[in-house]
């Protein structure tokens, strides 16, 4: 019975894993792996999955970024490989959307996250009720702090400003929840459509 879903979050030095059957059986694990992420990911993933097996999975979700270049790439490539081998859907969820979902409320949620070279990753999301989920009012992008402040000042409605810094691996639960909402809406994205969002080139 394929009734579980697995989520990976590797866009920071933390590894976030979550699994749920959305009927009360749910667990997650956050590990600070740092530079050992690439070498320890598969071992930790196999251990975390137990007692479930790969054949129990109905779909996979992965944080697609923005975030660190290497970590984001490792997570998305791993998730794509698994979804391809298991022939199941793969939901690529924005790192910023997961943070917005954690802080969702009536106001639009403006999310900012430090990027390289003094810039910041930004997005603005709005909670929707039918169907339930998030709608991007300003898609994930990178801009200077000055442009971001002006964007918020010019925005038509006041936003709830959230800063995404530290402990982002813990938002793996929100990655899984957002994917499950899309699954309930009948979406079945092919693994090949899951692409990382880096926002910036890793080198100058």
PDB file of C-alpha atoms in Angstrom:
ATOM      1  CA  UNK A   1       0.000   0.000   0.000  1.00  0.00           C
ATOM      2  CA  UNK A   2       1.734   3.160  -1.165  1.00  0.00           C
ATOM      3  CA  UNK A   3       0.354   5.640   1.332  1.00  0.00           C
ATOM      4  CA  UNK A   4       3.437   7.418   2.675  1.00  0.00           C
ATOM      5  CA  UNK A   5       5.250  10.508   1.461  1.00  0.00           C
ATOM      6  CA  UNK A   6       8.869  11.467   2.064  1.00  0.00           C
ATOM      7  CA  UNK A   7      10.378  14.965   2.118  1.00  0.00           C
ATOM      8  CA  UNK A   8      14.030  16.098   1.938  1.00  0.00           C
ATOM      9  CA  UNK A   9      15.454  19.506   2.827  1.00  0.00           C
ATOM     10  CA  UNK A  10      19.148  20.015   2.068  1.00  0.00           C
ATOM     11  CA  UNK A  11      19.408  23.676   1.063  1.00  0.00           C
ATOM     12  CA  UNK A  12      21.385  24.529   4.229  1.00  0.00           C
ATOM     13  CA  UNK A  13      24.049  22.576   6.198  1.00  0.00           C
ATOM     14  CA  UNK A  14      21.126  20.916   7.985  1.00  0.00           C
ATOM     15  CA  UNK A  15      19.522  17.757   6.654  1.00  0.00           C
ATOM     16  CA  UNK A  16      15.787  17.757   7.187  1.00  0.00           C
ATOM     17  CA  UNK A  17      13.781  14.568   6.613  1.00  0.00           C
ATOM     18  CA  UNK A  18      10.059  13.996   7.106  1.00  0.00           C
ATOM     19  CA  UNK A  19       7.705  11.123   6.394  1.00  0.00           C
ATOM     20  CA  UNK A  20       3.960  10.836   6.875  1.00  0.00           C
ATOM     21  CA  UNK A  21       0.925   8.850   5.826  1.00  0.00           C
ATOM     22  CA  UNK A  22      -1.233  11.899   6.723  1.00  0.00           C
ATOM     23  CA  UNK A  23      -3.320   9.692   8.997  1.00  0.00           C
ATOM     24  CA  UNK A  24      -1.442  10.111  12.254  1.00  0.00           C
ATOM     25  CA  UNK A  25       1.840   8.350  11.479  1.00  0.00           C
ATOM     26  CA  UNK A  26       4.356  11.117  11.050  1.00  0.00           C
ATOM     27  CA  UNK A  27       7.958  11.750  12.036  1.00  0.00           C
ATOM     28  CA  UNK A  28      10.806  14.036  11.111  1.00  0.00           C
ATOM     29  CA  UNK A  29      14.499  14.339  11.831  1.00  0.00           C
ATOM     30  CA  UNK A  30      16.866  17.300  11.632  1.00  0.00           C
ATOM     31  CA  UNK A  31      20.626  16.675  11.515  1.00  0.00           C
ATOM     32  CA  UNK A  32      23.472  19.184  11.353  1.00  0.00           C
ATOM     33  CA  UNK A  33      25.732  17.484   8.822  1.00  0.00           C
ATOM     34  CA  UNK A  34      27.559  20.487   7.389  1.00  0.00           C
ATOM     35  CA  UNK A  35      30.118  19.452   4.797  1.00  0.00           C
ATOM     36  CA  UNK A  36      29.353  15.770   5.441  1.00  0.00           C
ATOM     37  CA  UNK A  37      25.897  16.128   3.886  1.00  0.00           C
ATOM     38  CA  UNK A  38      26.859  14.582   0.546  1.00  0.00           C
ATOM     39  CA  UNK A  39      28.607  11.578   2.089  1.00  0.00           C
ATOM     40  CA  UNK A  40      26.031  10.878   4.824  1.00  0.00           C
ATOM     41  CA  UNK A  41      22.748  11.713   3.077  1.00  0.00           C
ATOM     42  CA  UNK A  42      21.966   8.268   1.670  1.00  0.00           C
ATOM     43  CA  UNK A  43      22.863   6.438   4.870  1.00  0.00           C
ATOM     44  CA  UNK A  44      20.689   8.727   6.980  1.00  0.00           C
ATOM     45  CA  UNK A  45      17.876   8.525   4.450  1.00  0.00           C
ATOM     46  CA  UNK A  46      17.850   4.712   4.480  1.00  0.00           C
ATOM     47  CA  UNK A  47      17.879   4.597   8.274  1.00  0.00           C
ATOM     48  CA  UNK A  48      15.175   7.238   8.614  1.00  0.00           C
ATOM     49  CA  UNK A  49      12.830   5.454   6.205  1.00  0.00           C
ATOM     50  CA  UNK A  50      12.600   2.340   8.390  1.00  0.00           C
ATOM     51  CA  UNK A  51      10.300   0.601   9.230  1.00  0.00           C
ATOM     52  CA  UNK A  52       8.731   1.773   5.969  1.00  0.00           C
ATOM     53  CA  UNK A  53      10.233   0.680   2.671  1.00  0.00           C
ATOM     54  CA  UNK A  54      10.691   2.484  -0.631  1.00  0.00           C
ATOM     55  CA  UNK A  55       7.640   0.702  -2.032  1.00  0.00           C
ATOM     56  CA  UNK A  56       5.481   2.368   0.644  1.00  0.00           C
ATOM     57  CA  UNK A  57       6.029   5.807  -0.883  1.00  0.00           C
ATOM     58  CA  UNK A  58       3.330   7.438  -2.991  1.00  0.00           C
ATOM     59  CA  UNK A  59       5.355  10.581  -3.685  1.00  0.00           C
ATOM     60  CA  UNK A  60       8.466  12.518  -2.699  1.00  0.00           C
ATOM     61  CA  UNK A  61       8.901  16.212  -1.926  1.00  0.00           C
ATOM     62  CA  UNK A  62      12.132  18.202  -1.932  1.00  0.00           C
ATOM     63  CA  UNK A  63      13.112  21.751  -1.027  1.00  0.00           C
ATOM     64  CA  UNK A  64      14.275  23.173  -4.373  1.00  0.00           C
ATOM     65  CA  UNK A  65      15.947  26.305  -3.003  1.00  0.00           C
ATOM     66  CA  UNK A  66      16.934  29.019  -2.821  1.00  0.00           C
ATOM     67  CA  UNK A  67      19.815  28.046  -0.578  1.00  0.00           C
ATOM     68  CA  UNK A  68      23.367  26.832  -0.698  1.00  0.00           C
ATOM     69  CA  UNK A  69      24.413  25.725  -4.177  1.00  0.00           C
ATOM     70  CA  UNK A  70      25.915  22.340  -3.282  1.00  0.00           C
ATOM     71  CA  UNK A  71      23.303  21.312  -0.723  1.00  0.00           C
ATOM     72  CA  UNK A  72      20.398  22.312  -2.937  1.00  0.00           C
ATOM     73  CA  UNK A  73      21.834  20.422  -5.897  1.00  0.00           C
ATOM     74  CA  UNK A  74      22.457  17.270  -3.836  1.00  0.00           C
ATOM     75  CA  UNK A  75      18.918  17.236  -2.480  1.00  0.00           C
ATOM     76  CA  UNK A  76      17.205  17.782  -5.810  1.00  0.00           C
ATOM     77  CA  UNK A  77      19.395  15.251  -7.648  1.00  0.00           C
ATOM     78  CA  UNK A  78      18.781  12.648  -4.923  1.00  0.00           C
ATOM     79  CA  UNK A  79      15.035  13.225  -4.968  1.00  0.00           C
ATOM     80  CA  UNK A  80      14.914  13.085  -8.780  1.00  0.00           C
ATOM     81  CA  UNK A  81      16.845   9.816  -8.798  1.00  0.00           C
ATOM     82  CA  UNK A  82      14.579   8.235  -6.197  1.00  0.00           C
ATOM     83  CA  UNK A  83      11.376   9.391  -7.898  1.00  0.00           C
ATOM     84  CA  UNK A  84      12.629   8.126 -11.242  1.00  0.00           C
ATOM     85  CA  UNK A  85      13.590   4.723  -9.884  1.00  0.00           C
ATOM     86  CA  UNK A  86      10.346   4.368  -7.924  1.00  0.00           C
ATOM     87  CA  UNK A  87       8.251   5.840 -10.756  1.00  0.00           C
ATOM     88  CA  UNK A  88       6.392   8.187  -8.407  1.00  0.00           C
ATOM     89  CA  UNK A  89       5.648  11.943  -8.506  1.00  0.00           C
ATOM     90  CA  UNK A  90       8.158  14.474  -7.194  1.00  0.00           C
ATOM     91  CA  UNK A  91       7.091  17.844  -5.785  1.00  0.00           C
ATOM     92  CA  UNK A  92       9.776  20.543  -5.791  1.00  0.00           C
ATOM     93  CA  UNK A  93       8.813  23.062  -3.103  1.00  0.00           C
ATOM     94  CA  UNK A  94      10.322  26.511  -2.651  1.00  0.00           C
ATOM     95  CA  UNK A  95      12.431  26.963   0.481  1.00  0.00           C
ATOM     96  CA  UNK A  96      10.816  30.371   0.926  1.00  0.00           C
ATOM     97  CA  UNK A  97       7.303  28.983   0.440  1.00  0.00           C
ATOM     98  CA  UNK A  98       7.937  26.450   3.212  1.00  0.00           C
ATOM     99  CA  UNK A  99       8.937  29.280   5.559  1.00  0.00           C
ATOM    100  CA  UNK A 100       5.878  31.290   4.514  1.00  0.00           C
ATOM    101  CA  UNK A 101       3.629  28.295   5.168  1.00  0.00           C
ATOM    102  CA  UNK A 102       5.012  28.009   8.695  1.00  0.00           C
ATOM    103  CA  UNK A 103       4.101  31.669   9.355  1.00  0.00           C
ATOM    104  CA  UNK A 104       0.885  31.783   7.338  1.00  0.00           C
ATOM    105  CA  UNK A 105      -1.848  34.192   8.342  1.00  0.00           C
ATOM    106  CA  UNK A 106      -4.309  36.645   6.856  1.00  0.00           C
ATOM    107  CA  UNK A 107      -1.658  39.062   5.598  1.00  0.00           C
ATOM    108  CA  UNK A 108       0.627  38.321   2.653  1.00  0.00           C
ATOM    109  CA  UNK A 109       3.882  36.822   3.917  1.00  0.00           C
ATOM    110  CA  UNK A 110       7.063  38.513   2.717  1.00  0.00           C
ATOM    111  CA  UNK A 111      10.041  36.193   3.145  1.00  0.00           C
ATOM    112  CA  UNK A 112      13.674  37.285   3.004  1.00  0.00           C
ATOM    113  CA  UNK A 113      16.821  35.178   3.253  1.00  0.00           C
ATOM    114  CA  UNK A 114      20.494  36.183   3.039  1.00  0.00           C
ATOM    115  CA  UNK A 115      22.134  35.511  -0.315  1.00  0.00           C
ATOM    116  CA  UNK A 116      25.689  35.964  -1.526  1.00  0.00           C
ATOM    117  CA  UNK A 117      27.416  39.276  -2.275  1.00  0.00           C
ATOM    118  CA  UNK A 118      25.206  41.341   0.030  1.00  0.00           C
ATOM    119  CA  UNK A 119      21.967  40.483  -1.738  1.00  0.00           C
ATOM    120  CA  UNK A 120      18.884  38.709  -0.436  1.00  0.00           C
ATOM    121  CA  UNK A 121      16.449  36.096  -1.670  1.00  0.00           C
ATOM    122  CA  UNK A 122      12.895  37.389  -1.518  1.00  0.00           C
ATOM    123  CA  UNK A 123       9.325  36.313  -2.180  1.00  0.00           C
ATOM    124  CA  UNK A 124       5.808  37.288  -1.187  1.00  0.00           C
ATOM    125  CA  UNK A 125       3.148  34.611  -0.694  1.00  0.00           C
ATOM    126  CA  UNK A 126      -0.573  34.770  -0.004  1.00  0.00           C
ATOM    127  CA  UNK A 127      -2.547  32.083   1.804  1.00  0.00           C
ATOM    128  CA  UNK A 128      -5.368  30.657  -0.294  1.00  0.00           C
ATOM    129  CA  UNK A 129      -8.266  28.654   1.100  1.00  0.00           C
ATOM    130  CA  UNK A 130      -9.881  27.111  -1.956  1.00  0.00           C
ATOM    131  CA  UNK A 131      -7.849  25.238  -2.844  1.00  0.00           C
ATOM    132  CA  UNK A 132      -5.804  25.487   0.335  1.00  0.00           C
ATOM    133  CA  UNK A 133      -2.184  26.432  -0.217  1.00  0.00           C
ATOM    134  CA  UNK A 134       0.008  29.374  -1.106  1.00  0.00           C
ATOM    135  CA  UNK A 135      -0.053  31.669  -4.119  1.00  0.00           C
ATOM    136  CA  UNK A 136       3.146  33.529  -5.013  1.00  0.00           C
ATOM    137  CA  UNK A 137       2.418  37.244  -5.355  1.00  0.00           C
ATOM    138  CA  UNK A 138       6.114  37.882  -5.939  1.00  0.00           C
ATOM    139  CA  UNK A 139       7.960  34.819  -7.208  1.00  0.00           C
ATOM    140  CA  UNK A 140      11.248  33.769  -5.608  1.00  0.00           C
ATOM    141  CA  UNK A 141      13.988  36.103  -6.761  1.00  0.00           C
ATOM    142  CA  UNK A 142      17.178  37.800  -5.620  1.00  0.00           C
ATOM    143  CA  UNK A 143      17.601  41.534  -5.165  1.00  0.00           C
ATOM    144  CA  UNK A 144      19.512  44.135  -3.228  1.00  0.00           C
ATOM    145  CA  UNK A 145      18.286  45.069   0.269  1.00  0.00           C
ATOM    146  CA  UNK A 146      17.495  48.570  -1.033  1.00  0.00           C
ATOM    147  CA  UNK A 147      15.275  47.285  -3.847  1.00  0.00           C
ATOM    148  CA  UNK A 148      13.565  44.888  -1.443  1.00  0.00           C
ATOM    149  CA  UNK A 149      12.775  47.640   1.033  1.00  0.00           C
ATOM    150  CA  UNK A 150      11.365  49.763  -1.769  1.00  0.00           C
ATOM    151  CA  UNK A 151       9.319  46.816  -3.041  1.00  0.00           C
ATOM    152  CA  UNK A 152       7.758  46.351   0.386  1.00  0.00           C
ATOM    153  CA  UNK A 153       7.146  50.080   0.754  1.00  0.00           C
ATOM    154  CA  UNK A 154       5.363  50.180  -2.608  1.00  0.00           C
ATOM    155  CA  UNK A 155       3.360  46.975  -2.045  1.00  0.00           C
ATOM    156  CA  UNK A 156      -0.383  47.480  -2.207  1.00  0.00           C
ATOM    157  CA  UNK A 157      -1.139  45.826   1.142  1.00  0.00           C
ATOM    158  CA  UNK A 158       0.919  45.491   4.345  1.00  0.00           C
ATOM    159  CA  UNK A 159       2.875  42.260   4.552  1.00  0.00           C
ATOM    160  CA  UNK A 160       4.022  40.106   7.418  1.00  0.00           C
ATOM    161  CA  UNK A 161       7.821  40.152   7.097  1.00  0.00           C
ATOM    162  CA  UNK A 162       9.601  36.899   7.941  1.00  0.00           C
ATOM    163  CA  UNK A 163      13.355  36.401   7.917  1.00  0.00           C
ATOM    164  CA  UNK A 164      14.485  32.895   6.941  1.00  0.00           C
ATOM    165  CA  UNK A 165      17.739  32.400   8.797  1.00  0.00           C
ATOM    166  CA  UNK A 166      18.936  29.306  10.626  1.00  0.00           C
ATOM    167  CA  UNK A 167      17.064  26.083  11.394  1.00  0.00           C
ATOM    168  CA  UNK A 168      15.676  25.940   7.861  1.00  0.00           C
ATOM    169  CA  UNK A 169      15.974  22.160   7.895  1.00  0.00           C
ATOM    170  CA  UNK A 170      13.100  22.141  10.363  1.00  0.00           C
ATOM    171  CA  UNK A 171      10.809  23.491   7.643  1.00  0.00           C
ATOM    172  CA  UNK A 172      10.984  20.078   5.948  1.00  0.00           C
ATOM    173  CA  UNK A 173       7.603  19.451   7.604  1.00  0.00           C
ATOM    174  CA  UNK A 174       6.158  22.409   5.704  1.00  0.00           C
ATOM    175  CA  UNK A 175       7.733  21.129   2.474  1.00  0.00           C
ATOM    176  CA  UNK A 176       5.849  17.880   3.017  1.00  0.00           C
ATOM    177  CA  UNK A 177       2.584  19.640   3.907  1.00  0.00           C
ATOM    178  CA  UNK A 178       2.654  21.857   0.819  1.00  0.00           C
ATOM    179  CA  UNK A 179       3.368  18.861  -1.400  1.00  0.00           C
ATOM    180  CA  UNK A 180       0.511  16.948   0.170  1.00  0.00           C
ATOM    181  CA  UNK A 181      -1.881  19.822  -0.550  1.00  0.00           C
ATOM    182  CA  UNK A 182      -0.867  19.692  -4.211  1.00  0.00           C
ATOM    183  CA  UNK A 183      -1.243  15.903  -4.177  1.00  0.00           C
ATOM    184  CA  UNK A 184      -4.798  16.289  -2.834  1.00  0.00           C
ATOM    185  CA  UNK A 185      -5.533  18.658  -5.713  1.00  0.00           C
ATOM    186  CA  UNK A 186      -4.670  15.877  -8.133  1.00  0.00           C
ATOM    187  CA  UNK A 187      -1.262  17.139  -9.189  1.00  0.00           C
ATOM    188  CA  UNK A 188       1.259  14.433 -10.129  1.00  0.00           C
ATOM    189  CA  UNK A 189       4.451  16.198 -11.280  1.00  0.00           C
ATOM    190  CA  UNK A 190       7.009  14.133 -13.161  1.00  0.00           C
ATOM    191  CA  UNK A 191      10.454  13.894 -11.583  1.00  0.00           C
ATOM    192  CA  UNK A 192      12.049  15.583 -14.592  1.00  0.00           C
ATOM    193  CA  UNK A 193      10.118  18.788 -13.857  1.00  0.00           C
ATOM    194  CA  UNK A 194      11.839  19.198 -10.459  1.00  0.00           C
ATOM    195  CA  UNK A 195      14.592  21.747 -10.959  1.00  0.00           C
ATOM    196  CA  UNK A 196      16.737  23.505  -8.340  1.00  0.00           C
ATOM    197  CA  UNK A 197      16.416  27.238  -7.828  1.00  0.00           C
ATOM    198  CA  UNK A 198      19.782  28.752  -7.036  1.00  0.00           C
ATOM    199  CA  UNK A 199      18.966  32.394  -7.644  1.00  0.00           C
ATOM    200  CA  UNK A 200      22.639  33.241  -8.010  1.00  0.00           C
ATOM    201  CA  UNK A 201      25.598  31.742  -9.783  1.00  0.00           C
ATOM    202  CA  UNK A 202      27.841  30.046  -7.208  1.00  0.00           C
ATOM    203  CA  UNK A 203      30.950  31.982  -8.290  1.00  0.00           C
ATOM    204  CA  UNK A 204      31.653  35.513  -9.381  1.00  0.00           C
TER     205      UNK A 204
END
